[in-house]
Amino acid sequence: MTALNDTTGRIGYFLGDVIESEWTAEQRAAWSGLMDIPPGLRREHNRELEASHRLTLSMLGLLGRLASVADHVLGLSDLARATGLSLSRVSRVIDVLEGRKLVERVRCPGDARAVNAQLTDAGLDLARNAQATLRSAVRRDFLSALDETEVAVLASAFERLFAHAAPCESAEPDAAGAGLLAE
Amino acid sequence: MTALNDTTGRIGYFLGDVIESEWTAEQRAAWSGLMDIPPGLRREHNRELEASHRLTLSMLGLLGRLASVADHVLGLSDLARATGLSLSRVSRVIDVLEGRKLVERVRCPGDARAVNAQLTDAGLDLARNAQATLRSAVRRDFLSALDETEVAVLASAFERLFAHAAPCESAEPDAAGAGLLAE
DNA sequence: GAAGATTGACAAATCAATCTTA
DNA sequence: TAAGATTGATTTGTCAATCTTC
């Protein structure tokens, strides 16, 4: 009846009509928003990045990671771990970036198995510019729509969800327990 | 320094180191959580659905939509609109579901162009069971981690983001303005 | 011509298998 | 044997072209 129902559109198809009596309107709206909003933002930001810099978010993740370290060099496995992409994906995205002279593959001196990706000057430039583009998009599409309290609540809620989902990555290699974000 | 930094992991690669001075820790954590949490949950729920019912979320979306209407019949275009999938994807997912006797394609009596998907008894059964599985997963991974206030804040924040992102679908076909969720 | 559906080509990502070197 | 990297196959999705019927 209220506006909340508008955002509850698709959720019933996944969870069943039962939730209309079992869950509150807020619970439904919170879950449906969490599942529906990010893909739309991702798509929009990908589009924008593509239009202004011919980059995808994955590419920018790799370039940005390289830009953040001294000398702008990292092994592909490190890049995969840092960005959360699979190593095979990293290898292929680096293929593309290398073709565009944004990075160079250089063999690692100390380890003949390893390959380092070295950011070029053009790559560093593009990364900086693309990051600025993305920052303003995030401000426009996300931050500007929320007040300070909401941002704080989101932050703490997500932090808890993150801990809930990924109890690993911590010190104890024992208490793993099938985290959602585990590899 | 605080635990908030833990969830700020990947975000810098996309937005640049600048955000560490320009944005608050909460802003960073809120954005990074929004982008990182949903894919993990989706993956986990897909795995669970696959393991217990050999279904993906997309399949369940279609089955669930069919289960929600009288007679459990809908045209493929309607299914596409309702679930947000492209029509071509719907057509191919229906191929799979039909192969497993969960739905049947039946030509629409009134319109020779249209094809209806008719849920079978087995399909309805499976949809109900899979929805129950997903409900408990969402309770476990999402609702149980949040208190009532947080859920309410998320709901209202997402609602606003949704409105911000998709100002269309409303009455006025004029004031469109490039909505993020527009087709 | 436009709507409904299908099909082919492509994009992004994962997983499994393989090759090389530690 | 395990780690790093690459490659091939597969999944999930889009878009563009096509065919049929309105």
mmCIF file of C-alpha atoms (C1' of nucleotides) in Angstrom:
data_model
loop_
_atom_site.group_PDB
_atom_site.id
_atom_site.type_symbol
_atom_site.label_atom_id
_atom_site.label_comp_id
_atom_site.label_asym_id
_atom_site.label_seq_id
_atom_site.Cartn_x
_atom_site.Cartn_y
_atom_site.Cartn_z
ATOM 1 C CA MET A 1 0.000 0.000 0.000
ATOM 2 C CA THR A 2 2.718 2.445 0.990
ATOM 3 C CA ALA A 3 5.651 3.362 -1.198
ATOM 4 C CA LEU A 4 7.644 0.534 0.334
ATOM 5 C CA ASN A 5 5.709 -1.913 -1.756
ATOM 6 C CA ASP A 6 7.139 -0.367 -4.880
ATOM 7 C CA THR A 7 10.604 -1.618 -4.117
ATOM 8 C CA THR A 8 9.282 -5.019 -3.100
ATOM 9 C CA GLY A 9 8.595 -5.832 -6.706
ATOM 10 C CA ARG A 10 10.777 -8.784 -7.601
ATOM 11 C CA ILE A 11 11.491 -10.134 -4.179
ATOM 12 C CA GLY A 12 8.333 -12.189 -3.842
ATOM 13 C CA TYR A 13 9.268 -14.313 -6.826
ATOM 14 C CA PHE A 14 12.345 -15.503 -5.015
ATOM 15 C CA LEU A 15 11.032 -15.772 -1.494
ATOM 16 C CA GLY A 16 7.389 -16.636 -2.024
ATOM 17 C CA ASP A 17 4.178 -14.855 -1.149
ATOM 18 C CA VAL A 18 4.561 -16.034 2.428
ATOM 19 C CA ILE A 19 6.913 -13.198 3.226
ATOM 20 C CA GLU A 20 4.080 -10.738 2.931
ATOM 21 C CA SER A 21 2.703 -12.066 6.170
ATOM 22 C CA GLU A 22 5.877 -13.403 7.772
ATOM 23 C CA TRP A 23 8.224 -10.505 7.139
ATOM 24 C CA THR A 24 7.768 -6.825 7.778
ATOM 25 C CA ALA A 25 7.629 -4.383 4.899
ATOM 26 C CA GLU A 26 10.993 -3.023 6.041
ATOM 27 C CA GLN A 27 12.610 -6.439 5.994
ATOM 28 C CA ARG A 28 11.357 -7.027 2.494
ATOM 29 C CA ALA A 29 12.439 -3.612 1.284
ATOM 30 C CA ALA A 30 15.863 -3.922 2.892
ATOM 31 C CA TRP A 31 16.573 -7.278 1.286
ATOM 32 C CA SER A 32 15.164 -6.406 -2.065
ATOM 33 C CA GLY A 33 17.075 -3.136 -2.120
ATOM 34 C CA LEU A 34 20.311 -4.841 -1.220
ATOM 35 C CA MET A 35 19.900 -7.269 -4.068
ATOM 36 C CA ASP A 36 18.557 -4.862 -6.686
ATOM 37 C CA ILE A 37 20.452 -1.596 -6.192
ATOM 38 C CA PRO A 38 24.120 -2.638 -6.593
ATOM 39 C CA PRO A 39 23.808 -4.282 -10.011
ATOM 40 C CA GLY A 40 22.169 -1.157 -11.387
ATOM 41 C CA LEU A 41 24.877 1.071 -9.983
ATOM 42 C CA ARG A 42 27.580 -1.236 -11.252
ATOM 43 C CA ARG A 43 26.078 -1.232 -14.714
ATOM 44 C CA GLU A 44 25.773 2.543 -14.769
ATOM 45 C CA HIS A 45 29.306 3.075 -13.515
ATOM 46 C CA ASN A 46 30.665 0.569 -15.980
ATOM 47 C CA ARG A 47 28.892 2.399 -18.758
ATOM 48 C CA GLU A 48 30.294 5.719 -17.647
ATOM 49 C CA LEU A 49 33.816 4.383 -17.291
ATOM 50 C CA GLU A 50 33.544 2.763 -20.689
ATOM 51 C CA ALA A 51 32.307 5.959 -22.284
ATOM 52 C CA SER A 52 34.854 8.282 -20.740
ATOM 53 C CA HIS A 53 37.939 6.059 -20.523
ATOM 54 C CA ARG A 54 37.176 2.784 -22.308
ATOM 55 C CA LEU A 55 37.606 0.949 -19.029
ATOM 56 C CA THR A 56 35.520 -1.528 -17.053
ATOM 57 C CA LEU A 57 35.422 -1.642 -13.277
ATOM 58 C CA SER A 58 37.597 -4.761 -13.351
ATOM 59 C CA MET A 59 40.218 -3.011 -15.404
ATOM 60 C CA LEU A 60 40.140 -0.022 -13.093
ATOM 61 C CA GLY A 61 40.481 -2.325 -10.094
ATOM 62 C CA LEU A 62 43.712 -3.708 -11.492
ATOM 63 C CA LEU A 63 45.097 -0.368 -12.650
ATOM 64 C CA GLY A 64 44.131 1.238 -9.350
ATOM 65 C CA ARG A 65 45.811 -1.463 -7.338
ATOM 66 C CA LEU A 66 48.984 -1.025 -9.319
ATOM 67 C CA ALA A 67 48.757 2.741 -8.911
ATOM 68 C CA SER A 68 48.582 2.329 -5.157
ATOM 69 C CA VAL A 69 51.924 0.606 -4.655
ATOM 70 C CA ALA A 70 55.478 1.882 -4.898
ATOM 71 C CA ASP A 71 56.980 1.427 -8.379
ATOM 72 C CA HIS A 72 53.541 0.400 -9.674
ATOM 73 C CA VAL A 73 54.510 -3.249 -10.071
ATOM 74 C CA LEU A 74 52.756 -6.348 -8.771
ATOM 75 C CA GLY A 75 52.593 -10.049 -9.602
ATOM 76 C CA LEU A 76 49.399 -11.330 -11.189
ATOM 77 C CA SER A 77 48.607 -13.534 -8.216
ATOM 78 C CA ASP A 78 48.888 -10.555 -5.900
ATOM 79 C CA LEU A 79 46.569 -8.611 -8.160
ATOM 80 C CA ALA A 80 44.076 -11.457 -8.102
ATOM 81 C CA ARG A 81 44.119 -11.635 -4.328
ATOM 82 C CA ALA A 82 43.847 -7.868 -3.963
ATOM 83 C CA THR A 83 40.948 -7.412 -6.338
ATOM 84 C CA GLY A 84 39.062 -10.623 -5.620
ATOM 85 C CA LEU A 85 39.141 -11.672 -9.265
ATOM 86 C CA SER A 86 40.230 -15.135 -10.306
ATOM 87 C CA LEU A 87 43.799 -15.426 -11.471
ATOM 88 C CA SER A 88 42.679 -16.509 -14.916
ATOM 89 C CA ARG A 89 40.498 -13.431 -15.263
ATOM 90 C CA VAL A 90 43.361 -11.224 -14.158
ATOM 91 C CA SER A 91 45.611 -12.803 -16.749
ATOM 92 C CA ARG A 92 43.135 -12.090 -19.510
ATOM 93 C CA VAL A 93 42.306 -8.572 -18.426
ATOM 94 C CA ILE A 94 46.035 -7.866 -18.281
ATOM 95 C CA ASP A 95 46.180 -9.140 -21.877
ATOM 96 C CA VAL A 96 43.814 -6.379 -22.870
ATOM 97 C CA LEU A 97 45.499 -3.696 -20.796
ATOM 98 C CA GLU A 98 48.860 -4.717 -22.204
ATOM 99 C CA GLY A 99 47.491 -4.488 -25.719
ATOM 100 C CA ARG A 100 46.539 -0.924 -24.935
ATOM 101 C CA LYS A 101 49.951 -0.103 -23.490
ATOM 102 C CA LEU A 102 48.521 0.616 -20.050
ATOM 103 C CA VAL A 103 50.608 -2.084 -18.375
ATOM 104 C CA GLU A 104 53.582 -4.205 -19.381
ATOM 105 C CA ARG A 105 54.269 -7.791 -18.448
ATOM 106 C CA VAL A 106 57.793 -8.107 -17.081
ATOM 107 C CA ARG A 107 59.288 -11.320 -15.792
ATOM 108 C CA CYS A 108 60.031 -11.270 -12.106
ATOM 109 C CA PRO A 109 63.826 -11.211 -11.571
ATOM 110 C CA GLY A 110 63.771 -13.272 -8.395
ATOM 111 C CA ASP A 111 61.252 -15.925 -9.438
ATOM 112 C CA ALA A 112 61.083 -17.308 -12.967
ATOM 113 C CA ARG A 113 57.535 -18.545 -12.470
ATOM 114 C CA ALA A 114 56.141 -15.136 -11.660
ATOM 115 C CA VAL A 115 55.074 -12.392 -14.018
ATOM 116 C CA ASN A 116 54.796 -8.811 -12.857
ATOM 117 C CA ALA A 117 52.441 -6.258 -14.260
ATOM 118 C CA GLN A 118 54.129 -2.889 -14.536
ATOM 119 C CA LEU A 119 51.927 0.179 -14.895
ATOM 120 C CA THR A 120 53.004 2.495 -17.715
ATOM 121 C CA ASP A 121 52.863 6.275 -17.487
ATOM 122 C CA ALA A 122 49.791 6.256 -19.685
ATOM 123 C CA GLY A 123 48.259 3.613 -17.418
ATOM 124 C CA LEU A 124 48.884 5.644 -14.292
ATOM 125 C CA ASP A 125 47.392 8.705 -15.907
ATOM 126 C CA LEU A 126 44.308 6.868 -17.035
ATOM 127 C CA ALA A 127 43.875 5.250 -13.625
ATOM 128 C CA ARG A 128 43.946 8.622 -11.872
ATOM 129 C CA ASN A 129 41.446 10.111 -14.267
ATOM 130 C CA ALA A 130 39.123 7.141 -14.181
ATOM 131 C CA GLN A 131 39.208 7.088 -10.387
ATOM 132 C CA ALA A 132 38.148 10.724 -10.347
ATOM 133 C CA THR A 133 35.290 9.936 -12.717
ATOM 134 C CA LEU A 134 34.152 7.100 -10.505
ATOM 135 C CA ARG A 135 34.436 9.176 -7.335
ATOM 136 C CA SER A 136 32.056 11.756 -8.651
ATOM 137 C CA ALA A 137 29.667 9.083 -9.892
ATOM 138 C CA VAL A 138 29.591 7.473 -6.454
ATOM 139 C CA ARG A 139 29.015 10.837 -4.842
ATOM 140 C CA ARG A 140 26.211 11.606 -7.246
ATOM 141 C CA ASP A 141 24.476 8.202 -7.159
ATOM 142 C CA PHE A 142 25.078 7.137 -3.593
ATOM 143 C CA LEU A 143 26.495 9.583 -1.060
ATOM 144 C CA SER A 144 24.394 12.534 -2.128
ATOM 145 C CA ALA A 145 21.204 10.570 -1.584
ATOM 146 C CA LEU A 146 21.953 9.712 2.045
ATOM 147 C CA ASP A 147 22.388 11.680 5.231
ATOM 148 C CA GLU A 148 25.175 11.191 7.718
ATOM 149 C CA THR A 149 23.216 8.927 10.033
ATOM 150 C CA GLU A 150 22.197 6.635 7.236
ATOM 151 C CA VAL A 151 25.762 6.337 6.005
ATOM 152 C CA ALA A 152 26.878 5.431 9.516
ATOM 153 C CA VAL A 153 24.181 2.795 9.895
ATOM 154 C CA LEU A 154 24.995 1.291 6.515
ATOM 155 C CA ALA A 155 28.663 1.184 7.398
ATOM 156 C CA SER A 156 28.144 -0.607 10.684
ATOM 157 C CA ALA A 157 25.513 -2.945 9.291
ATOM 158 C CA PHE A 158 27.705 -3.934 6.366
ATOM 159 C CA GLU A 159 30.653 -4.382 8.632
ATOM 160 C CA ARG A 160 28.646 -6.850 10.681
ATOM 161 C CA LEU A 161 27.383 -8.615 7.573
ATOM 162 C CA PHE A 162 30.904 -8.831 6.290
ATOM 163 C CA ALA A 163 32.148 -10.354 9.527
ATOM 164 C CA HIS A 164 29.163 -12.689 9.497
ATOM 165 C CA ALA A 165 29.913 -13.749 5.966
ATOM 166 C CA ALA A 166 33.690 -14.022 6.126
ATOM 167 C CA PRO A 167 34.939 -15.088 9.536
ATOM 168 C CA CYS A 168 38.154 -16.279 7.962
ATOM 169 C CA GLU A 169 41.068 -14.209 6.718
ATOM 170 C CA SER A 170 41.760 -13.765 10.448
ATOM 171 C CA ALA A 171 44.650 -15.090 12.462
ATOM 172 C CA GLU A 172 43.221 -18.496 13.346
ATOM 173 C CA PRO A 173 43.405 -20.789 10.353
ATOM 174 C CA ASP A 174 41.308 -23.249 12.325
ATOM 175 C CA ALA A 175 37.974 -21.604 13.108
ATOM 176 C CA ALA A 176 37.308 -21.193 9.387
ATOM 177 C CA GLY A 177 33.713 -22.425 9.265
ATOM 178 C CA ALA A 178 32.642 -21.988 5.646
ATOM 179 C CA GLY A 179 32.588 -18.230 5.293
ATOM 180 C CA LEU A 180 30.551 -16.811 2.448
ATOM 181 C CA LEU A 181 33.464 -14.908 1.038
ATOM 182 C CA ALA A 182 36.001 -17.656 1.459
ATOM 183 C CA GLU A 183 37.699 -18.924 -1.667
ATOM 184 C CA MET B 1 43.016 2.024 12.436
ATOM 185 C CA THR B 2 39.642 0.813 13.639
ATOM 186 C CA ALA B 3 37.858 -2.250 12.340
ATOM 187 C CA LEU B 4 36.222 -0.112 9.688
ATOM 188 C CA ASN B 5 39.425 -0.231 7.719
ATOM 189 C CA ASP B 6 39.006 -3.946 7.277
ATOM 190 C CA THR B 7 36.023 -3.536 5.026
ATOM 191 C CA THR B 8 37.681 -0.715 3.123
ATOM 192 C CA GLY B 9 39.991 -3.198 1.465
ATOM 193 C CA ARG B 10 39.242 -3.107 -2.241
ATOM 194 C CA ILE B 11 37.557 0.232 -2.482
ATOM 195 C CA GLY B 12 40.731 2.293 -2.781
ATOM 196 C CA TYR B 13 41.699 0.548 -5.982
ATOM 197 C CA PHE B 14 38.584 1.862 -7.626
ATOM 198 C CA LEU B 15 38.326 5.285 -6.086
ATOM 199 C CA GLY B 16 41.948 6.213 -5.478
ATOM 200 C CA ASP B 17 43.917 6.938 -2.332
ATOM 201 C CA VAL B 18 42.381 10.396 -2.256
ATOM 202 C CA ILE B 19 39.264 9.093 -0.589
ATOM 203 C CA GLU B 20 41.197 8.421 2.576
ATOM 204 C CA SER B 21 41.370 12.132 3.153
ATOM 205 C CA GLU B 22 38.301 13.273 1.263
ATOM 206 C CA TRP B 23 35.773 10.741 2.494
ATOM 207 C CA THR B 24 34.933 9.644 6.000
ATOM 208 C CA ALA B 25 35.619 6.080 7.092
ATOM 209 C CA GLU B 26 31.865 5.528 7.223
ATOM 210 C CA GLN B 27 31.376 6.704 3.674
ATOM 211 C CA ARG B 28 34.086 4.384 2.485
ATOM 212 C CA ALA B 29 32.760 1.448 4.472
ATOM 213 C CA ALA B 30 29.189 2.054 3.338
ATOM 214 C CA TRP B 31 30.117 2.127 -0.330
ATOM 215 C CA SER B 32 32.525 -0.736 -0.177
ATOM 216 C CA GLY B 33 30.024 -2.843 1.748
ATOM 217 C CA LEU B 34 27.283 -2.121 -0.731
ATOM 218 C CA MET B 35 29.471 -3.240 -3.591
ATOM 219 C CA ASP B 36 31.106 -6.233 -1.918
ATOM 220 C CA ILE B 37 28.406 -7.869 0.185
ATOM 221 C CA PRO B 38 25.670 -8.649 -2.342
ATOM 222 C CA PRO B 39 27.796 -10.652 -4.798
ATOM 223 C CA GLY B 40 28.988 -12.871 -1.967
ATOM 224 C CA LEU B 41 25.478 -13.484 -0.740
ATOM 225 C CA ARG B 42 24.257 -14.145 -4.258
ATOM 226 C CA ARG B 43 27.019 -16.666 -4.823
ATOM 227 C CA GLU B 44 26.329 -18.420 -1.547
ATOM 228 C CA HIS B 45 22.593 -18.568 -2.134
ATOM 229 C CA ASN B 46 23.099 -19.780 -5.657
ATOM 230 C CA ARG B 47 25.331 -22.544 -4.343
ATOM 231 C CA GLU B 48 22.779 -23.531 -1.761
ATOM 232 C CA LEU B 49 19.909 -23.527 -4.234
ATOM 233 C CA GLU B 50 22.004 -25.539 -6.653
ATOM 234 C CA ALA B 51 22.918 -28.073 -3.995
ATOM 235 C CA SER B 52 19.456 -28.571 -2.586
ATOM 236 C CA HIS B 53 17.235 -28.112 -5.656
ATOM 237 C CA ARG B 54 19.504 -27.858 -8.692
ATOM 238 C CA LEU B 55 18.221 -24.343 -9.296
ATOM 239 C CA THR B 56 19.835 -20.972 -9.830
ATOM 240 C CA LEU B 57 18.371 -17.722 -8.579
ATOM 241 C CA SER B 58 17.302 -16.874 -12.123
ATOM 242 C CA MET B 59 15.446 -20.128 -12.467
ATOM 243 C CA LEU B 60 13.774 -19.587 -9.138
ATOM 244 C CA GLY B 61 12.819 -16.074 -10.168
ATOM 245 C CA LEU B 62 10.940 -17.447 -13.169
ATOM 246 C CA LEU B 63 9.372 -20.365 -11.332
ATOM 247 C CA GLY B 64 8.416 -18.107 -8.443
ATOM 248 C CA ARG B 65 6.784 -15.586 -10.716
ATOM 249 C CA LEU B 66 4.748 -18.326 -12.354
ATOM 250 C CA ALA B 67 3.832 -19.699 -8.946
ATOM 251 C CA SER B 68 2.496 -16.313 -7.913
ATOM 252 C CA VAL B 69 -0.185 -15.955 -10.577
ATOM 253 C CA ALA B 70 -3.499 -17.720 -11.055
ATOM 254 C CA ASP B 71 -3.212 -20.814 -13.270
ATOM 255 C CA HIS B 72 0.579 -20.496 -13.168
ATOM 256 C CA VAL B 73 0.826 -19.362 -16.775
ATOM 257 C CA LEU B 74 2.600 -16.334 -18.202
ATOM 258 C CA GLY B 75 4.026 -15.228 -21.525
ATOM 259 C CA LEU B 76 7.793 -15.093 -21.835
ATOM 260 C CA SER B 77 7.792 -11.330 -22.338
ATOM 261 C CA ASP B 78 5.822 -10.881 -19.145
ATOM 262 C CA LEU B 79 8.307 -13.075 -17.329
ATOM 263 C CA ALA B 80 11.167 -11.001 -18.677
ATOM 264 C CA ARG B 81 9.568 -7.763 -17.561
ATOM 265 C CA ALA B 82 8.726 -9.171 -14.138
ATOM 266 C CA THR B 83 12.134 -10.603 -13.377
ATOM 267 C CA GLY B 84 14.284 -7.977 -15.051
ATOM 268 C CA LEU B 85 16.030 -10.549 -17.232
ATOM 269 C CA SER B 86 16.375 -10.065 -20.965
ATOM 270 C CA LEU B 87 13.836 -11.875 -23.077
ATOM 271 C CA SER B 88 16.526 -13.943 -24.713
ATOM 272 C CA ARG B 89 17.823 -15.122 -21.359
ATOM 273 C CA VAL B 90 14.308 -16.008 -20.281
ATOM 274 C CA SER B 91 13.825 -18.016 -23.434
ATOM 275 C CA ARG B 92 16.960 -20.026 -22.749
ATOM 276 C CA VAL B 93 16.328 -20.561 -19.075
ATOM 277 C CA ILE B 94 12.850 -21.764 -19.979
ATOM 278 C CA ASP B 95 14.564 -24.234 -22.350
ATOM 279 C CA VAL B 96 16.332 -25.743 -19.374
ATOM 280 C CA LEU B 97 13.315 -25.723 -17.093
ATOM 281 C CA GLU B 98 11.244 -27.317 -19.833
ATOM 282 C CA GLY B 99 13.843 -30.019 -20.285
ATOM 283 C CA ARG B 100 13.435 -30.801 -16.615
ATOM 284 C CA LYS B 101 9.649 -30.864 -16.868
ATOM 285 C CA LEU B 102 9.264 -27.955 -14.476
ATOM 286 C CA VAL B 103 7.434 -25.835 -17.023
ATOM 287 C CA GLU B 104 5.815 -26.457 -20.388
ATOM 288 C CA ARG B 105 5.720 -24.167 -23.364
ATOM 289 C CA VAL B 106 2.172 -23.804 -24.605
ATOM 290 C CA ARG B 107 1.143 -21.599 -27.488
ATOM 291 C CA CYS B 108 -1.085 -18.752 -26.489
ATOM 292 C CA PRO B 109 -4.618 -19.374 -27.790
ATOM 293 C CA GLY B 110 -5.412 -15.717 -28.417
ATOM 294 C CA ASP B 111 -2.116 -14.665 -29.985
ATOM 295 C CA ALA B 112 -0.149 -16.887 -32.306
ATOM 296 C CA ARG B 113 3.055 -14.936 -31.730
ATOM 297 C CA ALA B 114 3.079 -15.487 -27.993
ATOM 298 C CA VAL B 115 4.327 -18.487 -26.044
ATOM 299 C CA ASN B 116 3.173 -19.138 -22.518
ATOM 300 C CA ALA B 117 5.170 -20.895 -19.875
ATOM 301 C CA GLN B 118 2.959 -23.190 -17.829
ATOM 302 C CA LEU B 119 4.247 -24.344 -14.479
ATOM 303 C CA THR B 120 3.908 -28.092 -13.953
ATOM 304 C CA ASP B 121 2.957 -29.661 -10.625
ATOM 305 C CA ALA B 122 6.569 -30.664 -10.119
ATOM 306 C CA GLY B 123 7.621 -27.121 -10.924
ATOM 307 C CA LEU B 124 5.225 -25.630 -8.405
ATOM 308 C CA ASP B 125 6.424 -28.035 -5.764
ATOM 309 C CA LEU B 126 10.039 -27.283 -6.421
ATOM 310 C CA ALA B 127 9.403 -23.537 -6.430
ATOM 311 C CA ARG B 128 7.735 -23.690 -3.026
ATOM 312 C CA ASN B 129 10.539 -25.739 -1.539
ATOM 313 C CA ALA B 130 13.287 -23.632 -3.047
ATOM 314 C CA GLN B 131 11.625 -20.456 -1.827
ATOM 315 C CA ALA B 132 11.594 -21.880 1.691
ATOM 316 C CA THR B 133 15.276 -22.724 1.397
ATOM 317 C CA LEU B 134 16.063 -19.223 0.255
ATOM 318 C CA ARG B 135 13.944 -17.627 2.972
ATOM 319 C CA SER B 136 15.914 -19.340 5.684
ATOM 320 C CA ALA B 137 19.195 -18.471 3.999
ATOM 321 C CA VAL B 138 18.222 -14.811 3.874
ATOM 322 C CA ARG B 139 17.161 -14.905 7.500
ATOM 323 C CA ARG B 140 20.420 -16.536 8.482
ATOM 324 C CA ASP B 141 22.783 -14.403 6.398
ATOM 325 C CA PHE B 142 21.024 -11.073 6.479
ATOM 326 C CA LEU B 143 18.091 -10.483 8.813
ATOM 327 C CA SER B 144 19.596 -12.236 11.808
ATOM 328 C CA ALA B 145 22.660 -9.997 11.682
ATOM 329 C CA LEU B 146 20.688 -6.754 11.898
ATOM 330 C CA ASP B 147 18.439 -5.143 14.487
ATOM 331 C CA GLU B 148 15.100 -3.570 13.757
ATOM 332 C CA THR B 149 16.419 -0.037 13.494
ATOM 333 C CA GLU B 150 19.094 -1.011 11.023
ATOM 334 C CA VAL B 151 16.604 -2.830 8.854
ATOM 335 C CA ALA B 152 14.389 0.255 8.846
ATOM 336 C CA VAL B 153 17.259 2.527 7.898
ATOM 337 C CA LEU B 154 18.388 0.217 5.123
ATOM 338 C CA ALA B 155 14.841 0.029 3.804
ATOM 339 C CA SER B 156 14.387 3.775 3.659
ATOM 340 C CA ALA B 157 17.878 4.423 2.321
ATOM 341 C CA PHE B 158 17.459 1.857 -0.453
ATOM 342 C CA GLU B 159 14.067 3.191 -1.268
ATOM 343 C CA ARG B 160 15.567 6.613 -1.779
ATOM 344 C CA LEU B 161 18.445 5.205 -3.822
ATOM 345 C CA PHE B 162 15.978 3.319 -5.917
ATOM 346 C CA ALA B 163 13.950 6.450 -6.574
ATOM 347 C CA HIS B 164 17.160 8.317 -7.280
ATOM 348 C CA ALA B 165 18.264 5.675 -9.736
ATOM 349 C CA ALA B 166 14.977 5.009 -11.505
ATOM 350 C CA PRO B 167 12.808 8.086 -11.685
ATOM 351 C CA CYS B 168 10.987 6.625 -14.669
ATOM 352 C CA GLU B 169 8.374 3.881 -14.701
ATOM 353 C CA SER B 170 6.160 6.699 -13.395
ATOM 354 C CA ALA B 171 3.286 8.432 -15.118
ATOM 355 C CA GLU B 172 5.200 11.188 -16.882
ATOM 356 C CA PRO B 173 7.034 9.786 -19.878
ATOM 357 C CA ASP B 174 8.668 13.172 -20.276
ATOM 358 C CA ALA B 175 10.717 13.873 -17.146
ATOM 359 C CA ALA B 176 12.675 10.683 -17.762
ATOM 360 C CA GLY B 177 16.185 11.980 -17.148
ATOM 361 C CA ALA B 178 18.402 8.944 -17.732
ATOM 362 C CA GLY B 179 17.476 6.730 -14.836
ATOM 363 C CA LEU B 180 20.029 4.115 -13.833
ATOM 364 C CA LEU B 181 17.546 1.303 -13.996
ATOM 365 C CA ALA B 182 15.883 2.386 -17.192
ATOM 366 C CA GLU B 183 15.942 -0.067 -20.048
ATOM 367 C "C1'" DG C 1 5.658 -1.332 -38.781
ATOM 368 C "C1'" DA C 2 5.708 -3.216 -33.993
ATOM 369 C "C1'" DA C 3 5.401 -7.122 -30.660
ATOM 370 C "C1'" DG C 4 6.727 -11.841 -29.291
ATOM 371 C "C1'" DA C 5 10.120 -15.252 -29.551
ATOM 372 C "C1'" DT C 6 14.225 -17.436 -30.989
ATOM 373 C "C1'" DT C 7 18.972 -17.741 -32.332
ATOM 374 C "C1'" DG C 8 23.889 -16.332 -32.979
ATOM 375 C "C1'" DA C 9 27.615 -13.618 -31.528
ATOM 376 C "C1'" DC C 10 29.786 -11.547 -27.830
ATOM 377 C "C1'" DA C 11 31.354 -10.127 -22.745
ATOM 378 C "C1'" DA C 12 32.713 -11.190 -18.137
ATOM 379 C "C1'" DA C 13 33.644 -14.332 -14.948
ATOM 380 C "C1'" DT C 14 34.648 -19.103 -12.946
ATOM 381 C "C1'" DC C 15 36.618 -23.681 -12.818
ATOM 382 C "C1'" DA C 16 39.562 -27.429 -14.432
ATOM 383 C "C1'" DA C 17 43.612 -28.899 -16.770
ATOM 384 C "C1'" DT C 18 48.209 -27.950 -18.051
ATOM 385 C "C1'" DC C 19 52.955 -26.145 -18.139
ATOM 386 C "C1'" DT C 20 56.945 -24.301 -15.856
ATOM 387 C "C1'" DT C 21 59.734 -23.390 -12.032
ATOM 388 C "C1'" DA C 22 60.607 -23.373 -6.653
ATOM 389 C "C1'" DT D 1 54.643 -31.193 -4.194
ATOM 390 C "C1'" DA D 2 53.087 -26.654 -4.459
ATOM 391 C "C1'" DA D 3 53.003 -21.893 -6.553
ATOM 392 C "C1'" DG D 4 52.502 -18.888 -10.597
ATOM 393 C "C1'" DA D 5 50.585 -18.369 -14.982
ATOM 394 C "C1'" DT D 6 48.141 -19.581 -19.018
ATOM 395 C "C1'" DT D 7 44.581 -21.746 -21.773
ATOM 396 C "C1'" DG D 8 40.153 -24.191 -22.830
ATOM 397 C "C1'" DA D 9 35.485 -25.170 -21.541
ATOM 398 C "C1'" DT D 10 31.394 -23.586 -19.341
ATOM 399 C "C1'" DT D 11 28.071 -20.374 -17.081
ATOM 400 C "C1'" DT D 12 25.254 -16.347 -17.074
ATOM 401 C "C1'" DG D 13 24.100 -12.637 -19.053
ATOM 402 C "C1'" DT D 14 23.525 -8.889 -23.007
ATOM 403 C "C1'" DC D 15 22.697 -7.145 -27.671
ATOM 404 C "C1'" DA D 16 21.707 -7.591 -32.622
ATOM 405 C "C1'" DA D 17 19.514 -9.971 -36.290
ATOM 406 C "C1'" DT D 18 15.784 -12.718 -37.790
ATOM 407 C "C1'" DC D 19 11.182 -14.904 -38.221
ATOM 408 C "C1'" DT D 20 6.412 -14.910 -37.462
ATOM 409 C "C1'" DT D 21 2.219 -12.826 -36.479
ATOM 410 C "C1'" DC D 22 -0.453 -8.782 -34.966
#
